Amino acid sequence: MNHRAIVLAEETWIAARALSAWLEAGHVVTEIWCGDGSSLTRPLRQPLALAFPEWSVRRVIRRHRITVRQCPLLRQWPAAVDQAKATRADVLVNLLGLQIIPAPLLDYFGGRALNVHPALLPLYRGACPRLAMIADGRAAEAGGVCVHVLTPGIDEGPIVAAQAVPFSTASDYADWDARLALAAAALVGGEVGEYLSGHRTARPQAEALALYRKPVPGELEIGTATTLAQARRLEATLGRIDRLVCKPPTGTTRRGLYHVTRIARVVGPPAGRPPSVGLRSITLDIVDARVVLARRSVRDRLRVQCTAVAALRRHRRGA
């Protein structure tokens, strides 16, 4: 049986492969909904999307000529249910979309509103589960993909299907991202169809194991409130996957975050001096030390791109 879905998605490998799997299974996407701040509304500046179009949501949209509707926040859009009815969609699929689905839409789709979540629920509910589990040292235990029924509680709905993808099985973060994308595609193209056709039952989550984990501001970055022990832990986890950042020190005009790769040197105890930002390093006081952080270089950025290309080439056969 073929189904018609409204899809909420962001420009990620997981969303791209899951979207393709839905279409390849013979189902239809009536519309893709995205808000003003969605990555789908920004210019496409990813060279990899040209070389690997099957790993880009926007390239999949273009290939299948899917209608994209830029809409308000769903909880501020009273006409959302009427628009869903107009498309004759019988399924709502959230592919790493960032919006909370309001109650009227959940009521309209019932148990046919589904979410793809990049963690083995009930562990690591909420946003940024992958970075949180890596920082906690639990990516081997919690790494994977779940498809669950959307309910008013965040990531609390019954699980349709899940597939473990431990970080320890990957060579780097890009390889892990690609493996997660293929796992999501397998679930959407297989078990999700079985569930929608009534041949599979969703199982309740084990609430005793539930962990809602949303990193608090500053937790995943090195800044003036970070201890040396915390900085060492972040260096050993996020640093090796190119996800380590430094909050702009007080007194700088830079907005956003600095990408850093490691603690290059511990100078000594806090010196009480202003931070120093150079082209290759940042020197600043943290709670119990003055440290020199190595900034991400052009070579580091090139290395990240090379690992991404290698991962997509390695897993292209699964696309």
PDB file of C-alpha atoms in Angstrom, residues 51-225:
ATOM      1  CA  ALA A  51      28.964  15.155  -6.379  1.00  0.00           C
ATOM      2  CA  PHE A  52      26.600  13.120  -4.174  1.00  0.00           C
ATOM      3  CA  PRO A  53      23.074  14.390  -4.936  1.00  0.00           C
ATOM      4  CA  GLU A  54      21.413  11.413  -3.279  1.00  0.00           C
ATOM      5  CA  TRP A  55      22.823  12.666   0.054  1.00  0.00           C
ATOM      6  CA  SER A  56      21.276  16.146  -0.242  1.00  0.00           C
ATOM      7  CA  VAL A  57      17.661  16.880   0.678  1.00  0.00           C
ATOM      8  CA  ARG A  58      17.440  19.741  -1.796  1.00  0.00           C
ATOM      9  CA  ARG A  59      18.841  17.649  -4.632  1.00  0.00           C
ATOM     10  CA  VAL A  60      16.301  14.912  -3.874  1.00  0.00           C
ATOM     11  CA  ILE A  61      13.558  17.560  -3.827  1.00  0.00           C
ATOM     12  CA  ARG A  62      14.689  18.867  -7.201  1.00  0.00           C
ATOM     13  CA  ARG A  63      14.982  15.417  -8.742  1.00  0.00           C
ATOM     14  CA  HIS A  64      11.468  14.383  -7.683  1.00  0.00           C
ATOM     15  CA  ARG A  65       9.935  17.852  -8.160  1.00  0.00           C
ATOM     16  CA  ILE A  66       8.541  17.951  -4.640  1.00  0.00           C
ATOM     17  CA  THR A  67       6.612  21.028  -3.534  1.00  0.00           C
ATOM     18  CA  VAL A  68       8.291  22.919  -0.705  1.00  0.00           C
ATOM     19  CA  ARG A  69       6.007  25.079   1.415  1.00  0.00           C
ATOM     20  CA  GLN A  70       7.635  27.756   3.528  1.00  0.00           C
ATOM     21  CA  CYS A  71       5.296  28.132   6.473  1.00  0.00           C
ATOM     22  CA  PRO A  72       5.092  29.797   9.880  1.00  0.00           C
ATOM     23  CA  LEU A  73       5.993  27.985  13.061  1.00  0.00           C
ATOM     24  CA  LEU A  74       3.521  25.133  13.191  1.00  0.00           C
ATOM     25  CA  ARG A  75       2.251  26.092  16.624  1.00  0.00           C
ATOM     26  CA  GLN A  76       1.482  29.562  15.218  1.00  0.00           C
ATOM     27  CA  TRP A  77      -0.181  28.316  12.022  1.00  0.00           C
ATOM     28  CA  PRO A  78      -3.898  27.676  12.601  1.00  0.00           C
ATOM     29  CA  ALA A  79      -4.364  26.589   8.969  1.00  0.00           C
ATOM     30  CA  ALA A  80      -1.864  23.711   9.231  1.00  0.00           C
ATOM     31  CA  VAL A  81      -4.519  21.012   9.573  1.00  0.00           C
ATOM     32  CA  ASP A  82      -6.553  22.431   6.691  1.00  0.00           C
ATOM     33  CA  GLN A  83      -3.440  22.452   4.514  1.00  0.00           C
ATOM     34  CA  ALA A  84      -2.671  18.875   5.475  1.00  0.00           C
ATOM     35  CA  LYS A  85      -6.202  17.877   4.493  1.00  0.00           C
ATOM     36  CA  ALA A  86      -5.855  19.701   1.180  1.00  0.00           C
ATOM     37  CA  THR A  87      -2.786  17.631   0.265  1.00  0.00           C
ATOM     38  CA  ARG A  88      -4.649  14.396   1.122  1.00  0.00           C
ATOM     39  CA  ALA A  89      -1.630  13.298   3.149  1.00  0.00           C
ATOM     40  CA  ASP A  90      -2.240  10.360   5.473  1.00  0.00           C
ATOM     41  CA  VAL A  91       1.198  10.446   7.146  1.00  0.00           C
ATOM     42  CA  LEU A  92       3.398  13.110   8.737  1.00  0.00           C
ATOM     43  CA  VAL A  93       7.124  12.338   8.806  1.00  0.00           C
ATOM     44  CA  ASN A  94       9.626  14.466  10.704  1.00  0.00           C
ATOM     45  CA  LEU A  95      13.187  13.981   9.416  1.00  0.00           C
ATOM     46  CA  LEU A  96      15.298  15.886  11.938  1.00  0.00           C
ATOM     47  CA  GLY A  97      13.001  18.887  11.592  1.00  0.00           C
ATOM     48  CA  LEU A  98      13.385  21.366  14.433  1.00  0.00           C
ATOM     49  CA  GLN A  99       9.735  22.261  15.045  1.00  0.00           C
ATOM     50  CA  ILE A 100       7.438  21.028  17.796  1.00  0.00           C
ATOM     51  CA  ILE A 101       4.362  19.443  16.248  1.00  0.00           C
ATOM     52  CA  PRO A 102       1.233  21.026  17.799  1.00  0.00           C
ATOM     53  CA  ALA A 103      -1.623  18.969  19.203  1.00  0.00           C
ATOM     54  CA  PRO A 104      -4.131  19.631  16.362  1.00  0.00           C
ATOM     55  CA  LEU A 105      -1.739  18.111  13.796  1.00  0.00           C
ATOM     56  CA  LEU A 106      -0.959  15.167  16.065  1.00  0.00           C
ATOM     57  CA  ASP A 107      -4.686  14.570  16.551  1.00  0.00           C
ATOM     58  CA  TYR A 108      -5.301  14.741  12.806  1.00  0.00           C
ATOM     59  CA  PHE A 109      -2.641  12.163  11.913  1.00  0.00           C
ATOM     60  CA  GLY A 110      -3.014  10.108  15.091  1.00  0.00           C
ATOM     61  CA  GLY A 111      -0.512   7.277  15.252  1.00  0.00           C
ATOM     62  CA  ARG A 112       0.617   8.085  11.713  1.00  0.00           C
ATOM     63  CA  ALA A 113       2.764  11.069  12.716  1.00  0.00           C
ATOM     64  CA  LEU A 114       6.309   9.711  12.885  1.00  0.00           C
ATOM     65  CA  ASN A 115       9.697  11.052  13.901  1.00  0.00           C
ATOM     66  CA  VAL A 116      13.205   9.878  12.963  1.00  0.00           C
ATOM     67  CA  HIS A 117      15.521  10.393  15.930  1.00  0.00           C
ATOM     68  CA  PRO A 118      19.328   9.817  15.844  1.00  0.00           C
ATOM     69  CA  ALA A 119      19.641   7.964  19.155  1.00  0.00           C
ATOM     70  CA  LEU A 120      18.396   4.743  20.691  1.00  0.00           C
ATOM     71  CA  LEU A 121      15.407   5.968  22.653  1.00  0.00           C
ATOM     72  CA  PRO A 122      14.568   6.305  25.453  1.00  0.00           C
ATOM     73  CA  LEU A 123      18.210   7.367  25.800  1.00  0.00           C
ATOM     74  CA  TYR A 124      19.076  10.896  24.705  1.00  0.00           C
ATOM     75  CA  ARG A 125      15.732  12.445  24.044  1.00  0.00           C
ATOM     76  CA  GLY A 126      15.767  16.039  22.867  1.00  0.00           C
ATOM     77  CA  ALA A 127      17.971  18.119  20.593  1.00  0.00           C
ATOM     78  CA  CYS A 128      21.648  17.427  19.810  1.00  0.00           C
ATOM     79  CA  PRO A 129      21.624  13.812  21.037  1.00  0.00           C
ATOM     80  CA  ARG A 130      24.765  12.791  19.151  1.00  0.00           C
ATOM     81  CA  LEU A 131      27.047  15.485  20.513  1.00  0.00           C
ATOM     82  CA  ALA A 132      25.626  14.961  23.987  1.00  0.00           C
ATOM     83  CA  MET A 133      26.227  11.205  23.977  1.00  0.00           C
ATOM     84  CA  ILE A 134      29.760  11.638  22.636  1.00  0.00           C
ATOM     85  CA  ALA A 135      30.544  14.224  25.303  1.00  0.00           C
ATOM     86  CA  ASP A 136      29.115  11.827  27.918  1.00  0.00           C
ATOM     87  CA  GLY A 137      31.123   8.897  26.557  1.00  0.00           C
ATOM     88  CA  ARG A 138      27.953   6.888  25.806  1.00  0.00           C
ATOM     89  CA  ALA A 139      27.909   6.889  21.991  1.00  0.00           C
ATOM     90  CA  ALA A 140      28.628   3.154  21.865  1.00  0.00           C
ATOM     91  CA  GLU A 141      25.575   2.448  24.002  1.00  0.00           C
ATOM     92  CA  ALA A 142      23.127   5.018  22.658  1.00  0.00           C
ATOM     93  CA  GLY A 143      24.265   5.464  19.051  1.00  0.00           C
ATOM     94  CA  GLY A 144      21.656   4.526  16.484  1.00  0.00           C
ATOM     95  CA  VAL A 145      18.377   5.543  14.878  1.00  0.00           C
ATOM     96  CA  CYS A 146      14.798   5.243  16.108  1.00  0.00           C
ATOM     97  CA  VAL A 147      11.512   5.823  14.337  1.00  0.00           C
ATOM     98  CA  HIS A 148       8.785   6.558  16.851  1.00  0.00           C
ATOM     99  CA  VAL A 149       5.232   7.832  16.948  1.00  0.00           C
ATOM    100  CA  LEU A 150       4.987  11.540  17.693  1.00  0.00           C
ATOM    101  CA  THR A 151       3.184  12.441  20.913  1.00  0.00           C
ATOM    102  CA  PRO A 152       2.910  15.680  22.936  1.00  0.00           C
ATOM    103  CA  GLY A 153       5.939  14.638  25.020  1.00  0.00           C
ATOM    104  CA  ILE A 154       9.314  15.244  23.347  1.00  0.00           C
ATOM    105  CA  ASP A 155      10.600  11.968  21.856  1.00  0.00           C
ATOM    106  CA  GLU A 156       8.353   9.969  24.209  1.00  0.00           C
ATOM    107  CA  GLY A 157       6.139   8.142  21.693  1.00  0.00           C
ATOM    108  CA  PRO A 158       6.045   4.381  21.060  1.00  0.00           C
ATOM    109  CA  ILE A 159       8.948   3.017  19.017  1.00  0.00           C
ATOM    110  CA  VAL A 160       8.127   1.669  15.563  1.00  0.00           C
ATOM    111  CA  ALA A 161      11.641   0.418  14.823  1.00  0.00           C
ATOM    112  CA  ALA A 162      15.248   1.008  15.839  1.00  0.00           C
ATOM    113  CA  GLN A 163      18.714   0.118  14.613  1.00  0.00           C
ATOM    114  CA  ALA A 164      21.893   0.387  16.658  1.00  0.00           C
ATOM    115  CA  VAL A 165      24.825   2.199  15.060  1.00  0.00           C
ATOM    116  CA  PRO A 166      27.514   2.551  17.758  1.00  0.00           C
ATOM    117  CA  PHE A 167      30.041   5.317  17.233  1.00  0.00           C
ATOM    118  CA  SER A 168      32.745   2.747  17.933  1.00  0.00           C
ATOM    119  CA  THR A 169      31.955   1.019  14.616  1.00  0.00           C
ATOM    120  CA  ALA A 170      32.818   4.144  12.607  1.00  0.00           C
ATOM    121  CA  SER A 171      36.218   5.435  11.573  1.00  0.00           C
ATOM    122  CA  ASP A 172      35.272   9.086  12.192  1.00  0.00           C
ATOM    123  CA  TYR A 173      32.239  11.345  12.659  1.00  0.00           C
ATOM    124  CA  ALA A 174      31.494  11.593   8.922  1.00  0.00           C
ATOM    125  CA  ASP A 175      31.555   7.815   8.612  1.00  0.00           C
ATOM    126  CA  TRP A 176      29.209   7.545  11.602  1.00  0.00           C
ATOM    127  CA  ASP A 177      26.882  10.159  10.090  1.00  0.00           C
ATOM    128  CA  ALA A 178      26.733   8.179   6.842  1.00  0.00           C
ATOM    129  CA  ARG A 179      26.073   4.916   8.679  1.00  0.00           C
ATOM    130  CA  LEU A 180      23.256   6.549  10.639  1.00  0.00           C
ATOM    131  CA  ALA A 181      21.795   7.878   7.384  1.00  0.00           C
ATOM    132  CA  LEU A 182      21.744   4.429   5.820  1.00  0.00           C
ATOM    133  CA  ALA A 183      20.189   2.956   8.973  1.00  0.00           C
ATOM    134  CA  ALA A 184      17.451   5.601   8.844  1.00  0.00           C
ATOM    135  CA  ALA A 185      16.848   4.799   5.175  1.00  0.00           C
ATOM    136  CA  ALA A 186      16.542   1.092   5.942  1.00  0.00           C
ATOM    137  CA  LEU A 187      13.947   1.732   8.658  1.00  0.00           C
ATOM    138  CA  VAL A 188      11.899   4.207   6.599  1.00  0.00           C
ATOM    139  CA  GLY A 189      11.993   1.970   3.551  1.00  0.00           C
ATOM    140  CA  GLY A 190      11.149  -1.180   5.495  1.00  0.00           C
ATOM    141  CA  GLU A 191       9.678  -1.277   9.000  1.00  0.00           C
ATOM    142  CA  VAL A 192       7.845   2.039   8.663  1.00  0.00           C
ATOM    143  CA  GLY A 193       5.848   0.681   5.716  1.00  0.00           C
ATOM    144  CA  GLU A 194       5.006  -2.434   7.722  1.00  0.00           C
ATOM    145  CA  TYR A 195       3.767  -0.289  10.601  1.00  0.00           C
ATOM    146  CA  LEU A 196       1.629   1.943   8.385  1.00  0.00           C
ATOM    147  CA  SER A 197       0.044  -1.065   6.700  1.00  0.00           C
ATOM    148  CA  GLY A 198      -0.838  -2.607  10.060  1.00  0.00           C
ATOM    149  CA  HIS A 199       1.703  -5.436   9.989  1.00  0.00           C
ATOM    150  CA  ARG A 200       3.885  -4.038  12.767  1.00  0.00           C
ATOM    151  CA  THR A 201       3.060  -2.714  16.231  1.00  0.00           C
ATOM    152  CA  ALA A 202       4.843   0.164  17.962  1.00  0.00           C
ATOM    153  CA  ARG A 203       6.141  -0.661  21.443  1.00  0.00           C
ATOM    154  CA  PRO A 204       6.093   1.712  24.418  1.00  0.00           C
ATOM    155  CA  GLN A 205       9.399   3.147  25.535  1.00  0.00           C
ATOM    156  CA  ALA A 206      10.984   1.939  28.771  1.00  0.00           C
ATOM    157  CA  GLU A 207      10.398   5.033  30.890  1.00  0.00           C
ATOM    158  CA  ALA A 208      12.662   3.731  33.645  1.00  0.00           C
ATOM    159  CA  LEU A 209      15.603   4.179  31.252  1.00  0.00           C
ATOM    160  CA  ALA A 210      14.511   7.541  29.861  1.00  0.00           C
ATOM    161  CA  LEU A 211      17.152  10.241  29.561  1.00  0.00           C
ATOM    162  CA  TYR A 212      16.235  13.688  28.298  1.00  0.00           C
ATOM    163  CA  ARG A 213      19.537  15.321  27.511  1.00  0.00           C
ATOM    164  CA  LYS A 214      19.756  18.834  26.153  1.00  0.00           C
ATOM    165  CA  PRO A 215      23.218  20.382  26.442  1.00  0.00           C
ATOM    166  CA  VAL A 216      23.079  23.582  28.447  1.00  0.00           C
ATOM    167  CA  PRO A 217      24.709  26.738  27.042  1.00  0.00           C
ATOM    168  CA  GLY A 218      28.475  26.481  27.322  1.00  0.00           C
ATOM    169  CA  GLU A 219      28.557  22.798  28.198  1.00  0.00           C
ATOM    170  CA  LEU A 220      29.973  21.709  24.834  1.00  0.00           C
ATOM    171  CA  GLU A 221      32.405  24.586  24.445  1.00  0.00           C
ATOM    172  CA  ILE A 222      35.556  25.775  26.184  1.00  0.00           C
ATOM    173  CA  GLY A 223      35.118  29.128  27.879  1.00  0.00           C
ATOM    174  CA  THR A 224      35.895  31.090  31.004  1.00  0.00           C
ATOM    175  CA  ALA A 225      33.558  28.883  33.080  1.00  0.00           C
TER     176      ALA A 225
END
